[in-house]
mmCIF file of C-alpha atoms in Angstrom:
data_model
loop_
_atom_site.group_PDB
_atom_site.id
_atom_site.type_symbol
_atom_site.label_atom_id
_atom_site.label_comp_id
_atom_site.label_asym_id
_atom_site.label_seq_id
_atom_site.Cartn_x
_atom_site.Cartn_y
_atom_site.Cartn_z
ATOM 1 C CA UNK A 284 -2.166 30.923 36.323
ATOM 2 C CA UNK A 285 -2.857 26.903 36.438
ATOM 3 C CA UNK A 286 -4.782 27.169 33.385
ATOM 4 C CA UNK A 287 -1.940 29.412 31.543
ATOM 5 C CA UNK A 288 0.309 26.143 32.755
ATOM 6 C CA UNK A 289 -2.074 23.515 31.567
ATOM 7 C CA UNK A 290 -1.696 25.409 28.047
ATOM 8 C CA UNK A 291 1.703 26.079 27.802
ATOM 9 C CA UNK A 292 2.215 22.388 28.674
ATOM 10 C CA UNK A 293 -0.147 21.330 25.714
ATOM 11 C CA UNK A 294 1.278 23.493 22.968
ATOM 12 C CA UNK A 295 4.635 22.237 24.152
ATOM 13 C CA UNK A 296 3.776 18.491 23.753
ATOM 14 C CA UNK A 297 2.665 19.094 20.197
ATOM 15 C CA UNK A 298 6.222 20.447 19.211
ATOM 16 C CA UNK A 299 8.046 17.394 16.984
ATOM 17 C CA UNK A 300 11.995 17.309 18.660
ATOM 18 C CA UNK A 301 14.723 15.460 17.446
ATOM 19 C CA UNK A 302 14.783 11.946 18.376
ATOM 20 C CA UNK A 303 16.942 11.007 21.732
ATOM 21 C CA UNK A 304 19.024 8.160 19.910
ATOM 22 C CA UNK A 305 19.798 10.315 16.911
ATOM 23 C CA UNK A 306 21.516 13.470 16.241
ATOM 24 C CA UNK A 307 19.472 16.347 14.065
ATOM 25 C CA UNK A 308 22.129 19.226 12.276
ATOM 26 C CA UNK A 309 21.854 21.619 9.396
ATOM 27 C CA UNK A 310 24.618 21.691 6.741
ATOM 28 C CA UNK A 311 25.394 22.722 3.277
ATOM 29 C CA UNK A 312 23.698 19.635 1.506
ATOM 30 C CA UNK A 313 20.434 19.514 3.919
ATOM 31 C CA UNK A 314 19.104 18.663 7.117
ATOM 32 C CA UNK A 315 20.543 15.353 8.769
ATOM 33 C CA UNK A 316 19.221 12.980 10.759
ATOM 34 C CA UNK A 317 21.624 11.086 12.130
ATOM 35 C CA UNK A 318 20.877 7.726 13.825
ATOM 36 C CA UNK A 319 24.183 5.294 12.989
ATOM 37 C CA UNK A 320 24.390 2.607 15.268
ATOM 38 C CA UNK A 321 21.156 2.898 17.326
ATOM 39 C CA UNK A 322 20.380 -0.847 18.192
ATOM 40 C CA UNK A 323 17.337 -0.255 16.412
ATOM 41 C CA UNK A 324 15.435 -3.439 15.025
ATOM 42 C CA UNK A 325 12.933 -1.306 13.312
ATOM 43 C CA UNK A 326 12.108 1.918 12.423
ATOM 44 C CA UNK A 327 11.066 3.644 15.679
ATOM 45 C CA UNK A 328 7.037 5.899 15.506
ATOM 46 C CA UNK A 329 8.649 8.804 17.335
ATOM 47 C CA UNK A 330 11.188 9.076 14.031
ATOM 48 C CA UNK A 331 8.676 8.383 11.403
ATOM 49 C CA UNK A 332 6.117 11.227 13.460
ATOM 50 C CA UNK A 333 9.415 13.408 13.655
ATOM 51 C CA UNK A 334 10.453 13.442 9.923
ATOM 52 C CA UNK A 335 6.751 13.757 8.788
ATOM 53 C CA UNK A 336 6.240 17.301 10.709
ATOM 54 C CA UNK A 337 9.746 18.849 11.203
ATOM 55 C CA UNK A 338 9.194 22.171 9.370
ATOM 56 C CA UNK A 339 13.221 21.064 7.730
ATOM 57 C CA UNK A 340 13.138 20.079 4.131
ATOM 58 C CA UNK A 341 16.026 18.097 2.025
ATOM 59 C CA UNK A 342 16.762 15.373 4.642
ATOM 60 C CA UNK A 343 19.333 13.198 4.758
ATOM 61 C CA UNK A 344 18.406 9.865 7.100
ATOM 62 C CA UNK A 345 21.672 8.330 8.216
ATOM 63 C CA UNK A 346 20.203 4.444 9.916
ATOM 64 C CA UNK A 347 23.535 2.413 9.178
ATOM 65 C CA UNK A 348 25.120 0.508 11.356
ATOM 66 C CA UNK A 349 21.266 -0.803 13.048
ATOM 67 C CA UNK A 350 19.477 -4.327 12.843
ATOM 68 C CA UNK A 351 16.627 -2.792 10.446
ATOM 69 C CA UNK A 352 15.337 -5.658 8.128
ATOM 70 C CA UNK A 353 11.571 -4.098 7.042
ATOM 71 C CA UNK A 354 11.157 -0.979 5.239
ATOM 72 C CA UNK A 355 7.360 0.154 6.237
ATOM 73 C CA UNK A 356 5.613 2.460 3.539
ATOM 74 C CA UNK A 357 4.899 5.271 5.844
ATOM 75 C CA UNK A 358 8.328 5.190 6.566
ATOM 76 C CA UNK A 359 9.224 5.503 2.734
ATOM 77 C CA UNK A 360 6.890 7.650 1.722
ATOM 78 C CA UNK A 361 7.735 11.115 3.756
ATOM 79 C CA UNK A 362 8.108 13.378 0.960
ATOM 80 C CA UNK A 363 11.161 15.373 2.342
ATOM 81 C CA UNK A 364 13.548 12.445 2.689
ATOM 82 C CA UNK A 365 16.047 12.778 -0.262
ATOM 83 C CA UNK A 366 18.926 10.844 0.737
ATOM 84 C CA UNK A 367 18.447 7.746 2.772
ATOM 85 C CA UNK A 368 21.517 5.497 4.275
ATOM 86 C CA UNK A 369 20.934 1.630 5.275
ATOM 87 C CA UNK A 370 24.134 0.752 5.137
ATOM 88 C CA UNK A 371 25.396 -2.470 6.811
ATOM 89 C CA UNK A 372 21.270 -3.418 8.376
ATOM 90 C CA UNK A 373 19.578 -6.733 7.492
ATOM 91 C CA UNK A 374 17.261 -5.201 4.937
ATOM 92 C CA UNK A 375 16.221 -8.157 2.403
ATOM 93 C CA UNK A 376 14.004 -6.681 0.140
ATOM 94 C CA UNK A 377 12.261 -3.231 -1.244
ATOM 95 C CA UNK A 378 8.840 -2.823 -0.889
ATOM 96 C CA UNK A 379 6.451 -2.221 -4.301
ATOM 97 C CA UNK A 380 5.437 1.148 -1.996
ATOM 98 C CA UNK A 381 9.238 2.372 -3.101
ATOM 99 C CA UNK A 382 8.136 3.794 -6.328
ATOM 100 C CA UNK A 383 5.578 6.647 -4.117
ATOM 101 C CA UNK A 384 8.744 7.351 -2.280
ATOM 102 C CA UNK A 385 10.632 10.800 -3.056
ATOM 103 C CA UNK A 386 14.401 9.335 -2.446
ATOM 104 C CA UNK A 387 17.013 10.312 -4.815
ATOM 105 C CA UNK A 388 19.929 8.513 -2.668
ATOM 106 C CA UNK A 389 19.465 5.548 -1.899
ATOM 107 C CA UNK A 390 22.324 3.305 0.234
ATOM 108 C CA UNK A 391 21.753 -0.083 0.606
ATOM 109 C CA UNK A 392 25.389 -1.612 0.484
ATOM 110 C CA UNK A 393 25.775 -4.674 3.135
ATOM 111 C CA UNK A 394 22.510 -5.818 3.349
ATOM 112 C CA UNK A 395 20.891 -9.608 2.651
ATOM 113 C CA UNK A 396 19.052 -7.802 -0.763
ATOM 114 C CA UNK A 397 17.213 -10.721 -2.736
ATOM 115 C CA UNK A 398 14.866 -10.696 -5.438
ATOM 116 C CA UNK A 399 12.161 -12.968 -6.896
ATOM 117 C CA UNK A 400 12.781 -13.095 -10.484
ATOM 118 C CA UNK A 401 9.331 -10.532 -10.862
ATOM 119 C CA UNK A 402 10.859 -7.552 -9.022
ATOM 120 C CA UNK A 403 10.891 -4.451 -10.771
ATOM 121 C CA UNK A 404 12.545 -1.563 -8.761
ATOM 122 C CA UNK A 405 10.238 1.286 -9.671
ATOM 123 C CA UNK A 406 10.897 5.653 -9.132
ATOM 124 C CA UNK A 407 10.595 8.113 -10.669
ATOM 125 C CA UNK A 408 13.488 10.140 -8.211
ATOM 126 C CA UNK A 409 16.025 7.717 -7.575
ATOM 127 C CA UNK A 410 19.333 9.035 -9.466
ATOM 128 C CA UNK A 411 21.750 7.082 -7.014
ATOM 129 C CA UNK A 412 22.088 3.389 -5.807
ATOM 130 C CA UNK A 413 24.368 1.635 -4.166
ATOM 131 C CA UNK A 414 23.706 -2.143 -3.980
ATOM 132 C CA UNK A 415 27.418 -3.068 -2.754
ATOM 133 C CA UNK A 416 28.041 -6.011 -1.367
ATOM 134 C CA UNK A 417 24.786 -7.793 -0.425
ATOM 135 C CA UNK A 418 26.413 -10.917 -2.102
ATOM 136 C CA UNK A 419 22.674 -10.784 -4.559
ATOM 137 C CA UNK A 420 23.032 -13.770 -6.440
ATOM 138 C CA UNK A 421 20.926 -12.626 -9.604
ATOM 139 C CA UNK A 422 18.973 -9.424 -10.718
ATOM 140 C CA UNK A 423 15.573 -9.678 -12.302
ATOM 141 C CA UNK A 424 15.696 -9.429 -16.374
ATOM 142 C CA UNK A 425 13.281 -5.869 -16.016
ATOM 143 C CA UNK A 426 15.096 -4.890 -12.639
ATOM 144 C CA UNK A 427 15.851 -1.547 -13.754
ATOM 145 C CA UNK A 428 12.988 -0.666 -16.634
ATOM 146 C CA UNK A 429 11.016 1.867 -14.475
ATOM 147 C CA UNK A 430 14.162 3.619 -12.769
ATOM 148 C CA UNK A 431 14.524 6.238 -15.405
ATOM 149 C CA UNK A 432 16.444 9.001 -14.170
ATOM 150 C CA UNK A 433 18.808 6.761 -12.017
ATOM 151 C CA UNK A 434 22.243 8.515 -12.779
ATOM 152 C CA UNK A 435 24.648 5.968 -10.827
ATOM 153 C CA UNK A 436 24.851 2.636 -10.171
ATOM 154 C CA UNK A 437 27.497 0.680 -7.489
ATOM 155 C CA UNK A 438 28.305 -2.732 -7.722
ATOM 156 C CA UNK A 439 31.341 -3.285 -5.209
ATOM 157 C CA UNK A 440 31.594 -6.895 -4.581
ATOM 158 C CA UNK A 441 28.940 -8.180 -6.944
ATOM 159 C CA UNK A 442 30.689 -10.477 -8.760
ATOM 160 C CA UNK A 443 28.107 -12.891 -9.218
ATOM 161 C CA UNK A 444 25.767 -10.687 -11.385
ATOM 162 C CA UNK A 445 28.469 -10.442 -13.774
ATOM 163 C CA UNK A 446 28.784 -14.805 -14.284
ATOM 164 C CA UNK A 447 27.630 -16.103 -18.009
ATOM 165 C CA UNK A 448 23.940 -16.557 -18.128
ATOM 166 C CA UNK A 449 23.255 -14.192 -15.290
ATOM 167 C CA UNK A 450 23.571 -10.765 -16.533
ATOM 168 C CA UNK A 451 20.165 -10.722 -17.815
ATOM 169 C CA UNK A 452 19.816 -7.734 -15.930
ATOM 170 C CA UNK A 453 21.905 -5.348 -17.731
ATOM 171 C CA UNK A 454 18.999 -5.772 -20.480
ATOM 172 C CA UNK A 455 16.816 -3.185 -18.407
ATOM 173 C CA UNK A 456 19.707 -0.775 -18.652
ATOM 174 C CA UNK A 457 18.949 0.160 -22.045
ATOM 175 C CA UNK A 458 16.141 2.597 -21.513
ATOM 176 C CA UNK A 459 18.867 4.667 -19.563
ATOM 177 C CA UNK A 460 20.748 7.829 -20.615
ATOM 178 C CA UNK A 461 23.956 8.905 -18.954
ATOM 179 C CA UNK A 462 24.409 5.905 -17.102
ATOM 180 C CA UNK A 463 27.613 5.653 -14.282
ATOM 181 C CA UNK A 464 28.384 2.470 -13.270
ATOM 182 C CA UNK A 465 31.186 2.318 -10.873
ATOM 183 C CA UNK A 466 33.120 -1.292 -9.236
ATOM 184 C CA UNK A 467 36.100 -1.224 -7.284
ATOM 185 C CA UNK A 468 36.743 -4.905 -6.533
ATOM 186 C CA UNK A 469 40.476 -5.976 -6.339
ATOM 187 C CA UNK A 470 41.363 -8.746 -8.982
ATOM 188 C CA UNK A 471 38.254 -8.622 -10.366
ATOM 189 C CA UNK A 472 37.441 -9.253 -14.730
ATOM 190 C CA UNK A 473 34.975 -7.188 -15.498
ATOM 191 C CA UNK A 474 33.385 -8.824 -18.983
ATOM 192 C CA UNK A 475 32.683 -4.774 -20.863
ATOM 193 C CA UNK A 476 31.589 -6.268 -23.660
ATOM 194 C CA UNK A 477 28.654 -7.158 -21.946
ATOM 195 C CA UNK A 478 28.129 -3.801 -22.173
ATOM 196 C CA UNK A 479 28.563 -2.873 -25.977
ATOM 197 C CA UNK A 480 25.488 -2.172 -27.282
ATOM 198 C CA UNK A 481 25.070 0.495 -24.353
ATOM 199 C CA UNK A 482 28.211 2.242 -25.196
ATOM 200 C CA UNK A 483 27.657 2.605 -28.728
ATOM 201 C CA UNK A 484 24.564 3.833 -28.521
ATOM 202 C CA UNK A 485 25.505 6.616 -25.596
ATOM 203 C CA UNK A 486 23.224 5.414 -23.320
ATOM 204 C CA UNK A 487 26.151 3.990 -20.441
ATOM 205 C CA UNK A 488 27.615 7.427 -19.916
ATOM 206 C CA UNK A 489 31.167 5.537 -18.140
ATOM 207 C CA UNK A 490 32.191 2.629 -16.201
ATOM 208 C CA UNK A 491 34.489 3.687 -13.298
ATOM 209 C CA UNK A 492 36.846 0.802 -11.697
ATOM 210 C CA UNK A 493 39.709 0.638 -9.924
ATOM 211 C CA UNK A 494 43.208 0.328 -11.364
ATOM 212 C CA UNK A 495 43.137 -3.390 -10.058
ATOM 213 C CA UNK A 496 40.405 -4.442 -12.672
ATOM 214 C CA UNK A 497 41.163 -6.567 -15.484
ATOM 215 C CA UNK A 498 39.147 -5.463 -18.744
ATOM 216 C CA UNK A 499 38.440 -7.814 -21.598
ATOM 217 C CA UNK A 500 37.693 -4.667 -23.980
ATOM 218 C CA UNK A 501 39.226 -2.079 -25.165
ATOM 219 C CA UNK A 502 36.744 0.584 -23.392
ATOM 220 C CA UNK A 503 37.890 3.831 -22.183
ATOM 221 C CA UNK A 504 37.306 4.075 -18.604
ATOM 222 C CA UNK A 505 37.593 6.336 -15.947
ATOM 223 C CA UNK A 506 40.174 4.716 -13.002
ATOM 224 C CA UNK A 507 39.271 6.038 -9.401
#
């Protein structure tokens, strides 16, 4: 009977559970891991060793709302993670391990983001990112060259990248096809023509802004 006990006990240690300071659901889109508001500093082992053996595929990592400034590759790198939510942490940078990562949603809006003028974002996944409001004060030239099936882009409160001489970025953007790129800034004037040669050659599929957005082009656009 002891020895049935002692086995039981085992097998049972082995079994991955969801972790105490998150919350773990089904639901229509995937399987969410929930962890909002944690305290966490960095990204706990018992998470990491959770989300590399639950059995659940599609999942959707919620860590908003934490302290979390370092991404760690093994972290990054769990192939089942689709959609993954930083918002408002203290994340300053992506690591190069990013592009071995299998993320197609990425949220990094209110952050400290900065980049050396060498970054290059890199994926072959990614088709959604949200760089809102992490105040970046300039985008590498090649920033977005190896993202090439990113889909949508979000910009809310990045005024800066949009100043004369620092919108070297939007260079990388032409290798892109069916482009969204979506700001909703109050009072803001967005310079489109900075844009042109994207639009007439169909690779910027929209721009989507709010109805308090001051245009210096003619453009169609799409108004939230």
């Amino acid at each position: 009977m002891l020895l049935i006990i002692v086995i039981l006990a085992v097998g049972f240690s082995n079994i991955e559970t969801c972790p105490i300071f998150c919350r773990c659901y089904s639901s229509f889109d995937g399987f969410h891991i929930a962890c909002q508001n944690a305290g966490l500093y960095e990204i706990p082992f018992n998470l990491t060793r959770f989300l590399q053996t639950t059995e659940h595929q599609n999942l959707i990592v919620d860590l908003s709302l934490n302290f979390l400034s370092v991404l760690p590759c093994n972290f990054l790198q769990i192939s089942s993670i689709i959609t993954l939510i930083l918002t408002k942490n203290r994340i300053e940078s992506i690591p190069l391990c990013f592009s071995q990562s299998s993320i197609r949603m990425l949220h990094l809006n209110e952050n400290q983001l900065r980049f050396s003028l060498a970054t290059i974002l890199s994926s072959s996944k990614l088709l959604y990112l949200d760089l809102s409001h992490n105040h970046i004060p300039y985008l590498p030239r090649t920033f977005f060259n190896r993202l090439r099936r990113l889909r949508t882009l979000i910009l809310n409160g990045e005024l800066s990248l949009f100043e004369k001489n620092n919108d070297q970025w939007i260079r990388s953007l032409t290798t892109r096809n069916q482009l969204t790129i979506i700001i909703c800034d109050e009072n803001f004037h967005v310079p489109l023509c900075l844009f042109n040669n994207l639009f007439q050659s169909n690779r910027l599929l929209s721009m989507e802004l709010n109805s308090l957005i001051h245009c210096d082009c003619s453009f169609v656009y799409l108004p939230l």
